[in-house]
Coordinates of C-alpha atoms in Angstrom, one line a residue:
Chain C
M21 CA 0.0 0.0 0.0
T22 CA 1.2 3.5 -0.8
T23 CA 1.6 5.7 2.2
L24 CA -0.5 8.8 2.1
T25 CA 2.4 11.1 1.9
A26 CA 4.5 9.3 -0.7
K27 CA 4.7 11.1 -4.0
P28 CA 5.1 9.1 -7.3
P29 CA 8.8 9.3 -8.4
L30 CA 9.6 11.6 -11.2
G31 CA 9.3 10.0 -14.6
A32 CA 7.4 7.0 -13.3
P33 CA 3.8 8.1 -13.2
L34 CA 1.2 5.6 -12.1
P35 CA -1.4 4.9 -14.7
P36 CA -4.6 6.6 -13.7
A37 CA -6.4 3.2 -13.4
A38 CA -3.9 1.8 -10.9
R39 CA -5.6 3.4 -7.9
P40 CA -9.2 3.6 -7.0
K41 CA -10.5 7.2 -7.2
P42 CA -11.4 8.1 -3.6
Q43 CA -8.0 7.0 -2.3
K44 CA -6.3 9.2 -4.9
T45 CA -8.2 12.4 -3.9
R46 CA -7.4 11.8 -0.3
S47 CA -3.8 11.3 -1.2
I48 CA -3.7 14.5 -3.1
A49 CA -5.5 16.4 -0.3
S50 CA -3.0 15.2 2.3
S51 CA 0.0 15.6 0.1
R52 CA -1.2 19.1 -0.4
R53 CA -1.4 19.7 3.3
L54 CA 2.1 18.3 3.8
S55 CA 3.6 20.4 1.0
L56 CA 1.8 23.4 2.4
T57 CA 3.7 22.9 5.6
V58 CA 7.0 22.1 4.0
M59 CA 6.9 24.9 1.5
T60 CA 5.7 27.6 3.8
S61 CA 7.6 26.8 6.9
P62 CA 11.0 28.4 5.9
A63 CA 9.2 31.7 5.2
V64 CA 7.1 31.5 8.3
I65 CA 10.0 30.5 10.6
W66 CA 12.2 33.2 9.1
F67 CA 9.5 35.8 9.6
L68 CA 8.8 34.7 13.2
A69 CA 12.5 34.5 14.2
F70 CA 13.7 37.8 12.7
M71 CA 10.6 39.9 12.9
I72 CA 7.9 38.7 15.4
V73 CA 10.1 37.5 18.2
P74 CA 12.3 40.6 18.2
A75 CA 9.2 42.8 18.0
I76 CA 7.6 41.0 21.0
S77 CA 10.8 41.0 23.0
I78 CA 10.7 44.8 23.3
F79 CA 8.1 44.1 26.1
V80 CA 10.7 42.0 28.0
V81 CA 13.6 44.3 27.4
S82 CA 11.5 47.3 28.7
L83 CA 11.5 45.6 32.1
L84 CA 15.3 45.4 32.3
D85 CA 17.9 47.7 33.6
W86 CA 20.3 47.5 30.7
Q87 CA 23.0 50.2 30.3
G88 CA 24.8 49.7 27.0
L89 CA 24.6 47.0 24.3
L90 CA 27.4 44.9 25.7
A91 CA 26.6 45.4 29.4
K92 CA 24.8 42.9 31.7
S93 CA 21.2 43.4 32.3
H94 CA 19.1 43.1 35.5
F95 CA 15.4 42.8 36.1
A96 CA 14.1 46.2 37.0
G97 CA 10.3 45.8 37.0
L98 CA 8.5 48.9 36.0
E99 CA 11.4 51.3 36.8
N100 CA 11.9 52.3 33.2
Y101 CA 8.2 53.2 33.0
Q102 CA 8.4 55.3 36.2
K103 CA 11.5 57.0 34.8
M104 CA 9.5 57.8 31.7
L105 CA 6.7 59.5 33.5
R106 CA 9.2 61.8 35.3
D107 CA 11.2 62.5 32.1
P108 CA 10.3 65.9 30.6
V109 CA 12.0 64.9 27.3
F110 CA 9.5 62.0 27.1
W111 CA 6.5 64.4 27.5
S112 CA 8.0 66.7 25.0
A113 CA 8.4 63.8 22.6
V114 CA 4.7 62.8 23.1
R115 CA 3.7 66.4 22.3
N116 CA 5.9 66.6 19.2
T117 CA 4.8 63.2 18.0
A118 CA 1.1 64.2 18.3
V119 CA 1.8 67.4 16.4
H120 CA 3.9 65.6 13.8
V121 CA 1.5 62.8 13.1
G122 CA -1.6 65.0 13.4
V123 CA -0.5 67.7 11.1
V124 CA 1.0 65.3 8.5
L125 CA -2.2 63.2 8.3
A126 CA -4.6 66.2 8.4
I127 CA -2.9 67.8 5.5
M128 CA -1.7 64.8 3.5
I129 CA -4.9 62.7 3.3
P130 CA -7.4 65.4 2.0
V131 CA -4.8 67.0 -0.3
S132 CA -3.7 63.7 -1.7
F133 CA -7.3 62.6 -2.3
M134 CA -7.9 65.8 -4.3
L135 CA -4.7 65.5 -6.2
G136 CA -5.6 61.9 -7.0
Y137 CA -9.0 62.9 -8.3
Y138 CA -7.3 65.6 -10.3
L139 CA -4.8 63.1 -11.8
N140 CA -7.6 60.7 -12.6
T141 CA -9.3 63.3 -14.8
K142 CA -6.2 63.1 -17.0
P143 CA -5.6 66.8 -17.4
R144 CA -2.9 68.1 -19.7
G145 CA 0.5 67.3 -18.4
H146 CA -0.6 64.5 -16.0
R147 CA 2.1 62.2 -17.1
A148 CA 4.8 64.7 -16.2
L149 CA 3.1 65.3 -12.9
R150 CA 3.0 61.5 -12.3
V151 CA 6.8 61.3 -12.7
L152 CA 7.3 64.3 -10.4
F153 CA 5.0 62.7 -7.8
F154 CA 6.9 59.5 -7.9
T155 CA 10.4 60.9 -7.6
P156 CA 10.4 61.2 -3.7
A157 CA 9.3 57.6 -3.4
L158 CA 12.5 56.6 -5.1
L159 CA 14.7 58.5 -2.7
S160 CA 15.9 56.8 0.5
I161 CA 15.0 58.5 3.7
S162 CA 18.6 59.4 4.2
A163 CA 19.0 60.9 0.7
R164 CA 15.8 62.8 1.3
A165 CA 17.2 64.1 4.6
M166 CA 20.5 65.1 2.8
V167 CA 18.6 67.0 0.1
F168 CA 16.8 69.1 2.8
F169 CA 19.9 69.4 4.9
G170 CA 21.2 71.6 2.0
V171 CA 17.9 73.3 1.2
F172 CA 17.4 74.4 4.8
A173 CA 21.0 75.1 5.6
P174 CA 21.8 78.6 7.0
G175 CA 23.3 79.5 3.5
G176 CA 21.0 77.2 1.6
L177 CA 18.2 77.5 -0.9
V178 CA 15.4 78.7 1.3
N179 CA 17.4 81.5 3.0
G180 CA 19.0 82.4 -0.3
V181 CA 15.7 82.9 -2.0
L182 CA 14.3 84.8 1.0
R183 CA 17.2 87.2 1.0
A184 CA 17.0 87.6 -2.8
V185 CA 13.3 88.7 -2.6
G186 CA 13.9 91.0 0.3
L187 CA 12.5 88.8 3.1
G188 CA 15.9 88.3 4.7
D189 CA 14.3 89.0 8.1
I190 CA 12.5 85.7 8.0
A191 CA 15.7 83.8 7.1
T192 CA 16.8 81.6 10.0
P193 CA 18.9 78.5 10.6
W194 CA 15.8 76.3 10.1
L195 CA 17.2 73.1 11.5
A196 CA 18.8 74.8 14.5
D197 CA 15.8 77.0 15.4
P198 CA 13.6 75.5 18.1
S199 CA 10.5 77.1 16.6
T200 CA 11.1 75.6 13.1
S201 CA 13.0 72.3 13.6
L202 CA 9.9 70.1 14.0
G203 CA 8.2 72.0 11.2
V204 CA 11.0 71.0 8.8
V205 CA 10.5 67.3 9.7
I206 CA 6.8 67.7 9.1
F207 CA 7.4 69.5 5.8
I208 CA 9.7 66.7 4.5
D209 CA 7.1 64.0 5.2
L210 CA 4.5 66.1 3.4
W211 CA 6.8 66.9 0.6
A212 CA 7.6 63.2 0.0
G213 CA 4.2 61.7 0.9
I214 CA 1.5 63.8 -0.7
G215 CA 2.4 63.0 -4.3
F216 CA 2.8 59.3 -3.9
T217 CA -0.4 59.0 -1.8
A218 CA -2.2 60.9 -4.6
I219 CA -1.0 58.4 -7.1
L220 CA -2.3 55.6 -4.9
F221 CA -5.7 57.3 -4.8
A222 CA -5.6 58.0 -8.5
A223 CA -5.0 54.3 -9.2
R224 CA -7.9 53.4 -7.0
L225 CA -10.2 56.0 -8.6
T226 CA -9.8 54.4 -12.1
S227 CA -12.1 51.6 -10.8
V228 CA -14.9 54.1 -10.4
P229 CA -17.2 53.6 -13.4
T230 CA -17.4 56.8 -15.6
E231 CA -21.2 56.3 -15.8
I232 CA -21.5 57.4 -12.2
Y233 CA -19.7 60.7 -12.9
E234 CA -21.9 61.2 -16.0
A235 CA -25.0 60.7 -14.0
A236 CA -23.8 63.3 -11.5
E237 CA -23.0 65.6 -14.3
L238 CA -26.5 65.4 -15.6
D239 CA -27.6 66.7 -12.2
G240 CA -25.2 69.6 -12.7
A241 CA -22.6 68.5 -10.2
S242 CA -19.3 70.4 -10.2
H243 CA -15.9 68.8 -9.9
W244 CA -16.0 69.6 -6.2
R245 CA -19.2 67.8 -5.6
K246 CA -18.3 64.9 -7.8
M247 CA -15.0 64.6 -5.9
W248 CA -16.5 64.6 -2.4
Q249 CA -20.0 63.3 -2.9
V250 CA -19.4 60.7 -5.7
A251 CA -15.8 59.6 -5.7
F252 CA -15.0 59.8 -2.0
P253 CA -17.8 57.6 -0.7
I254 CA -16.9 54.9 -3.2
I255 CA -13.2 54.6 -2.2
K256 CA -13.6 55.6 1.4
G257 CA -12.5 52.2 2.6
Y258 CA -9.4 52.5 0.6
V259 CA -8.8 56.0 1.9
G260 CA -9.0 54.5 5.4
V261 CA -6.5 51.8 4.7
V262 CA -4.0 54.4 3.3
T263 CA -4.6 56.6 6.3
M264 CA -3.8 53.8 8.6
L265 CA -0.6 52.9 6.7
Q266 CA 0.5 56.6 6.6
F267 CA -0.3 56.9 10.3
L268 CA 2.0 53.9 11.1
W269 CA 4.7 55.1 8.6
T270 CA 4.7 58.6 10.0
L271 CA 4.6 57.5 13.7
F272 CA 7.4 54.9 13.5
N273 CA 9.8 56.2 10.8
S274 CA 10.6 59.7 11.9
A275 CA 13.8 58.6 13.6
T276 CA 16.0 58.7 10.5
T277 CA 14.9 62.2 9.4
V278 CA 15.3 63.6 13.0
L279 CA 18.6 61.8 13.6
L280 CA 20.2 63.2 10.4
L281 CA 18.7 66.7 10.5
T282 CA 18.3 67.9 14.0
K283 CA 19.3 65.1 16.5
G284 CA 16.0 65.9 18.3
G285 CA 17.1 69.5 19.0
P286 CA 17.6 72.2 19.7
G287 CA 16.8 71.0 23.2
S288 CA 14.0 68.5 22.7
S289 CA 12.1 70.7 20.2
S290 CA 12.1 68.1 17.5
T291 CA 12.4 64.9 19.6
T292 CA 9.8 62.4 18.5
L293 CA 9.0 59.1 20.2
S294 CA 10.5 57.2 17.3
F295 CA 13.8 59.2 17.5
M296 CA 13.8 58.8 21.3
V297 CA 13.8 55.0 20.9
Y298 CA 16.9 55.2 18.8
N299 CA 18.6 57.9 20.9
E300 CA 18.1 56.2 24.2
A301 CA 19.3 52.9 22.9
F302 CA 22.3 53.9 20.8
I303 CA 23.4 57.4 22.0
Q304 CA 22.4 57.3 25.7
S305 CA 23.0 53.6 26.0
D306 CA 19.9 53.0 28.1
I307 CA 18.5 49.9 26.3
G308 CA 15.8 49.1 28.8
Y309 CA 14.5 52.7 28.9
S310 CA 14.6 52.9 25.1
Q311 CA 12.4 49.8 24.8
A312 CA 9.9 51.1 27.4
I313 CA 9.4 54.0 25.0
G314 CA 9.3 51.4 22.2
V315 CA 6.4 49.8 24.0
V316 CA 4.6 53.1 24.2
L317 CA 5.2 53.6 20.5
F318 CA 3.8 50.2 19.8
V319 CA 0.7 50.7 21.9
V320 CA 0.1 54.2 20.3
G321 CA 0.4 52.5 16.9
L322 CA -2.1 49.8 17.8
V323 CA -4.6 52.1 19.4
G324 CA -4.4 54.6 16.6
M325 CA -5.0 51.8 14.1
L326 CA -8.0 50.6 15.9
I327 CA -9.4 54.1 16.1
I328 CA -8.9 54.8 12.4
S329 CA -10.4 51.4 11.4
R330 CA -13.4 52.1 13.8
L331 CA -13.9 55.5 12.2
I332 CA -14.0 53.9 8.7
R333 CA -16.4 51.3 9.7
Q334 CA -18.7 53.7 11.5
N335 CA -19.1 55.8 8.4
Y336 CA -20.0 53.0 6.1
Chain U
M18 CA -12.0 60.6 -19.3
A19 CA -12.9 63.3 -21.8
H20 CA -16.2 64.0 -20.1
D21 CA -14.3 65.3 -17.2
R22 CA -12.7 68.0 -19.2
P23 CA -15.1 71.0 -19.4
Q24 CA -15.0 73.1 -22.5
H25 CA -14.4 76.3 -20.6
T26 CA -12.1 76.3 -17.7
S27 CA -13.7 78.1 -14.8
P28 CA -11.6 80.5 -12.6
L29 CA -11.8 77.8 -9.9
G30 CA -10.4 75.3 -12.5
Y31 CA -7.5 77.6 -13.3
L32 CA -6.8 77.9 -9.6
S33 CA -6.7 74.1 -9.1
H34 CA -4.4 73.6 -12.1
G35 CA -2.2 76.3 -10.7
L36 CA -2.1 74.8 -7.2
V37 CA -1.3 71.3 -8.5
W38 CA 1.5 72.6 -10.6
L39 CA 2.7 74.7 -7.7
Y40 CA 3.1 71.4 -5.7
G41 CA 4.8 69.9 -8.8
L42 CA 7.2 72.8 -8.7
L43 CA 7.8 72.3 -5.0
L44 CA 8.7 68.7 -5.7
A45 CA 11.1 69.6 -8.5
V46 CA 12.9 72.5 -6.9
P47 CA 14.8 70.5 -4.2
I48 CA 15.9 68.0 -6.8
Y49 CA 17.0 70.8 -9.1
Y50 CA 18.9 72.3 -6.1
L51 CA 20.6 68.9 -5.4
L52 CA 21.7 68.7 -9.0
V53 CA 23.1 72.2 -9.3
T54 CA 24.7 72.1 -5.9
A55 CA 26.7 69.0 -6.8
F56 CA 28.6 71.1 -9.4
K57 CA 29.4 74.1 -7.2
D58 CA 31.6 74.9 -4.2
N59 CA 30.4 76.5 -1.0
T60 CA 31.2 80.0 -2.1
A61 CA 29.1 79.7 -5.2
I62 CA 26.3 77.9 -3.3
F63 CA 26.1 80.6 -0.6
S64 CA 26.3 83.5 -3.0
S65 CA 23.6 82.3 -5.4
P66 CA 22.0 79.1 -4.2
A67 CA 19.4 78.8 -7.0
A68 CA 21.7 79.7 -9.9
P69 CA 22.8 76.9 -12.4
P70 CA 26.5 76.1 -12.2
T71 CA 28.8 78.2 -14.3
T72 CA 31.1 75.3 -15.1
F73 CA 30.6 71.5 -15.2
R74 CA 33.3 70.4 -12.9
F75 CA 33.2 66.9 -11.6
D76 CA 35.6 67.5 -8.7
N77 CA 32.8 67.1 -6.1
F78 CA 31.9 63.7 -7.5
I79 CA 35.5 62.5 -7.5
N80 CA 36.2 63.9 -4.1
A81 CA 33.0 62.5 -2.5
F82 CA 34.0 59.1 -4.0
Q83 CA 37.4 59.3 -2.4
F84 CA 36.7 61.1 0.9
V85 CA 34.2 58.6 2.3
D86 CA 35.3 55.6 0.2
L87 CA 32.1 55.3 -1.7
G88 CA 33.5 52.5 -3.8
H89 CA 33.7 50.3 -0.8
A90 CA 30.3 51.3 0.4
L91 CA 28.7 50.7 -3.0
I92 CA 30.2 47.2 -3.0
N93 CA 28.8 46.5 0.4
S94 CA 25.4 47.8 -0.5
T95 CA 25.3 45.8 -3.7
G96 CA 26.3 42.6 -2.0
I97 CA 23.7 43.0 0.8
T98 CA 21.0 44.0 -1.7
I99 CA 21.6 41.1 -4.0
G100 CA 22.1 38.5 -1.3
A101 CA 18.9 39.6 0.6
E102 CA 17.0 39.7 -2.6
I103 CA 17.9 36.2 -3.6
L104 CA 17.1 34.9 -0.1
T105 CA 13.8 36.7 0.0
L106 CA 12.6 35.2 -3.3
L107 CA 13.9 31.7 -2.4
L108 CA 11.8 31.9 0.8
A109 CA 8.8 33.6 -0.6
M110 CA 8.3 31.6 -3.8
P111 CA 7.5 28.2 -2.3
A112 CA 5.4 29.8 0.4
A113 CA 3.4 31.7 -2.2
Y114 CA 2.9 28.7 -4.3
A115 CA 1.7 26.5 -1.5
L116 CA -0.6 29.3 -0.2
A117 CA -2.0 29.9 -3.6
R118 CA -2.9 26.3 -4.0
S119 CA -4.0 25.5 -0.4
E120 CA -7.7 25.3 0.5
G121 CA -7.6 24.5 4.2
K122 CA -7.6 26.5 7.4
L123 CA -3.9 26.4 7.9
G124 CA -3.2 28.2 4.6
E125 CA -5.7 30.8 5.5
F126 CA -4.1 31.3 8.9
I127 CA -0.6 31.7 7.4
E128 CA -1.8 34.2 4.9
K129 CA -3.4 36.2 7.8
L130 CA -0.2 36.1 9.7
F131 CA 1.7 37.7 6.8
A132 CA -1.1 40.2 6.3
A133 CA -0.9 41.2 9.9
G134 CA 2.9 41.2 9.7
F135 CA 2.8 43.6 6.8
L136 CA 1.5 46.2 9.3
I137 CA 4.3 45.9 11.8
P138 CA 6.9 48.5 10.9
A139 CA 10.4 47.0 11.1
F140 CA 11.5 49.9 13.2
A141 CA 9.5 48.5 16.1
A142 CA 12.1 45.6 16.3
L143 CA 15.2 47.7 15.7
V144 CA 16.9 47.4 19.1
P145 CA 16.1 43.7 19.7
T146 CA 17.4 43.0 16.2
V147 CA 20.7 44.6 17.1
L148 CA 20.8 42.5 20.2
L149 CA 20.1 39.5 18.1
A150 CA 23.0 40.3 15.8
I151 CA 25.3 40.5 18.8
A152 CA 23.9 37.2 20.1
M153 CA 24.5 35.5 16.8
G154 CA 28.1 36.9 16.6
L155 CA 27.2 38.8 13.5
F156 CA 27.5 42.4 14.8
Y157 CA 29.3 44.6 12.3
N158 CA 28.9 41.8 9.8
P159 CA 27.0 42.5 6.5
L160 CA 25.9 38.9 6.4
F161 CA 23.5 39.7 9.2
L162 CA 21.6 42.1 7.0
V163 CA 21.5 39.5 4.2
I164 CA 19.8 37.2 6.7
F165 CA 17.6 39.8 8.4
F166 CA 16.4 42.0 5.5
P167 CA 14.3 39.2 4.0
A168 CA 12.2 39.0 7.1
T169 CA 11.1 42.6 6.7
Q170 CA 10.0 42.1 3.1
L171 CA 8.6 38.6 3.4
P172 CA 5.0 39.6 4.2
L173 CA 4.7 41.8 1.2
S174 CA 6.6 39.4 -1.1
V175 CA 4.5 36.4 -0.1
L176 CA 1.2 38.2 -0.3
L177 CA 1.9 39.7 -3.7
L178 CA 3.3 36.5 -5.2
T179 CA 0.4 34.5 -3.8
Q180 CA -2.0 36.8 -5.7
F181 CA -0.1 36.3 -8.9
M182 CA 0.0 32.5 -8.5
R183 CA -3.7 32.3 -7.8
A184 CA -4.3 33.7 -11.3
I185 CA -2.8 30.6 -12.8
P186 CA -5.4 27.9 -13.6
K187 CA -5.4 24.9 -11.3
E188 CA -5.8 22.5 -14.2
L189 CA -2.2 23.3 -15.2
E190 CA -0.9 22.0 -11.9
E191 CA -3.2 19.0 -12.0
S192 CA -2.1 17.9 -15.4
A193 CA 1.6 18.4 -14.5
M194 CA 1.1 16.2 -11.5
M195 CA -0.6 13.6 -13.6
D196 CA 2.6 13.6 -15.6
G197 CA 4.4 12.9 -12.4
A198 CA 6.1 16.2 -11.8
S199 CA 6.8 17.0 -8.1
R200 CA 5.5 20.1 -6.5
W201 CA 9.0 21.7 -6.6
A202 CA 9.3 20.9 -10.3
I203 CA 5.9 22.5 -10.9
L204 CA 6.9 25.5 -8.9
W205 CA 10.2 26.2 -10.7
R206 CA 9.3 24.9 -14.2
V207 CA 5.6 25.7 -14.6
Y208 CA 4.7 28.5 -12.2
T209 CA 7.9 30.6 -12.1
P210 CA 8.0 31.3 -15.9
M211 CA 4.3 32.2 -15.8
I212 CA 4.6 34.9 -13.1
I213 CA 7.7 36.7 -14.3
P214 CA 5.8 40.1 -14.2
G215 CA 4.8 39.5 -10.6
L216 CA 8.3 38.3 -9.7
V217 CA 9.8 41.5 -11.3
T218 CA 7.3 43.6 -9.3
V219 CA 8.3 42.0 -6.0
A220 CA 12.0 42.0 -6.9
L221 CA 11.9 45.8 -7.7
L222 CA 10.1 46.6 -4.4
N223 CA 12.7 44.5 -2.4
F224 CA 15.5 46.1 -4.3
L225 CA 14.3 49.6 -3.5
T226 CA 13.8 48.7 0.2
F227 CA 17.1 47.0 0.7
W228 CA 19.2 49.5 -1.3
N229 CA 17.6 52.5 0.5
E230 CA 17.6 51.1 4.0
Y231 CA 19.4 53.4 6.5
L232 CA 18.7 52.8 10.2
F233 CA 19.3 49.1 10.5
S234 CA 22.4 49.4 8.4
L235 CA 23.7 52.2 10.6
S236 CA 22.9 50.4 13.9
I237 CA 24.2 47.0 12.9
L238 CA 27.1 47.7 10.5
G239 CA 28.2 51.1 12.1
T240 CA 30.0 53.8 10.3
D241 CA 33.3 52.0 9.7
T242 CA 34.4 52.3 6.1
A243 CA 34.9 48.5 5.8
T244 CA 31.3 47.6 6.6
R245 CA 29.1 50.6 6.1
T246 CA 26.6 50.8 3.2
V247 CA 26.3 53.7 0.8
Q248 CA 23.2 55.1 2.6
V249 CA 25.4 55.4 5.7
A250 CA 28.5 56.6 4.0
V251 CA 26.8 59.6 2.2
P252 CA 25.6 61.4 5.4
S253 CA 29.1 61.1 6.8
L254 CA 30.0 63.8 4.4
I255 CA 28.4 66.2 6.8
G256 CA 31.2 67.9 8.7
Q257 CA 31.5 68.4 12.4
Q258 CA 31.9 72.1 12.1
T259 CA 31.3 73.0 8.5
T260 CA 29.9 71.0 5.6
D261 CA 30.9 71.1 2.0
Y262 CA 27.4 71.1 0.5
G263 CA 28.6 70.5 -3.0
L264 CA 30.4 67.4 -1.9
L265 CA 27.4 66.1 0.0
A266 CA 25.1 66.7 -3.0
A267 CA 27.5 64.8 -5.3
G268 CA 27.7 61.9 -2.9
C269 CA 23.9 61.8 -2.6
L270 CA 23.6 61.7 -6.4
I271 CA 26.1 58.8 -6.7
S272 CA 24.0 56.8 -4.2
L273 CA 20.9 57.5 -6.3
I274 CA 22.4 56.2 -9.6
P275 CA 21.4 52.5 -9.3
V276 CA 17.8 53.4 -8.4
F277 CA 17.6 56.0 -11.1
L278 CA 18.9 53.6 -13.7
V279 CA 16.4 50.9 -12.8
Y280 CA 13.6 53.6 -12.9
V281 CA 14.6 54.8 -16.3
L282 CA 14.8 51.2 -17.7
M283 CA 11.5 50.1 -16.3
Q284 CA 9.5 53.2 -15.3
R285 CA 6.1 51.6 -15.8
R286 CA 7.0 48.4 -13.9
M287 CA 8.5 50.4 -11.0
E288 CA 5.5 52.7 -10.7
N289 CA 3.0 49.8 -10.8
A290 CA 5.1 47.9 -8.3
L291 CA 5.2 50.8 -5.8
V292 CA 1.4 51.2 -6.1
A293 CA 0.8 47.5 -5.7
G294 CA 3.3 47.3 -2.8
A295 CA 2.0 50.2 -0.8
V296 CA -1.3 48.8 0.3
K297 CA -1.4 45.0 -0.3
G298 CA -1.9 43.6 3.1

């Protein structure tokens, strides 16, 4: 009897009549289950070992007193969390993160949606616009930061142009001025994100049948009304998903931009939670404390995602 | 959509065209500034930042290349990108094939796991990953990134490839099995050639992610010239006291060349890949 798992050897197929039919289907079903396990397990194990286990272990590390990557660690209970509540830099980072994420999403999502609608009407020059909108998506976060390091330098483009048009009084060392440093970080995220998000929306809007617009036009609807009362309700679910992803992206990935441009300063004026995770671990060498902030970041991400998805569902 | 183009553009219409192009201009100007800066020295940059260069000197490019040993960094980046890319596809292809053809609960569960994993930003695991590199004895070793990077791109790669493979008719697999082909043979000889467009999409996304990665490369490989990647090498052109902005711009442009080349060669593919990769989850 053939075992259920045995596969016929290559080049020696069994004639179809050699086995009764029910047994054969069972053999295919179970060999399918086995091959599912065998073929997916490398990917699953890899993903668990290098992504999920490290991500979960932040909860454990946050309970440790761990000063430096190569130092010994001790169990410290909730000490890191207590330190956090007393740390003015942490509260400054909470405030900055709220401003950063709030401003970026509030501007990016509506503007991108309108730009996406605009692109989808295929106006003159829309191909050139598409290429322009894509360009920031090709730049690495570090290259992006380097571009704006030059643009916002004391003798860089922005100040040069301001002086040239007689607005030299506004010129400031943008990255080293506590009133503008966070603004620059927000600006860069918007600069890079709006166009690409618009292209995502435009791609989705192509699935809206033209008849629907035509019907709205018969009722005399303007572009503004077609955009918000016809197109938006149809792709609202998609807008929600994109909002969720941009939320996570903005919340977690500001560390690189902040690290390269302002190092969180001056003072803590541009310190975000994301940057603080990096800074506490690798600059201040307080691994446990860094991961306590990492846990906060994780929880904020989770709660924010739930809120956004609840908002989408409520409006359906 | 011709119906969307009114015969007469209203004042509001002109305003919206104007605003859109203003944003387009806002996107173009920093790129233009990067390009012209790369050909100037600090004096020229500070005196007239927006002006085009008066001469096309490539000194900045040559100096950037030598000062921070970009040659070495490019080799490191290339090795890591190619290694991680191959490993990602080798892990993702069989998984995608099995998931595309599975009908049971287990397959569903694994797909959900990857869909949820797509939402976890790799940054969340940055510090534990560095600790893991130390524990594995692979701190400051590019090999660790080759091993680690695939994990960050597996959810997306598996989900996208699964979708592509689902589009292949089942009968093809059944008839190949009748001929006695093993599942591995079916995967590599029947399925792989049929999903080349999907494979290219995924490969492009992975290439972009791996080549452009900064924070893990910095934290795990450090800034030593022997191990650092090109993304880490370029920002080291920022000086402690003063920075030669022309040099920095030139280094930045050098690091963009591979991505730019791929984009020029397959613009459409790249654009479609980025759109597909942004939200699949």
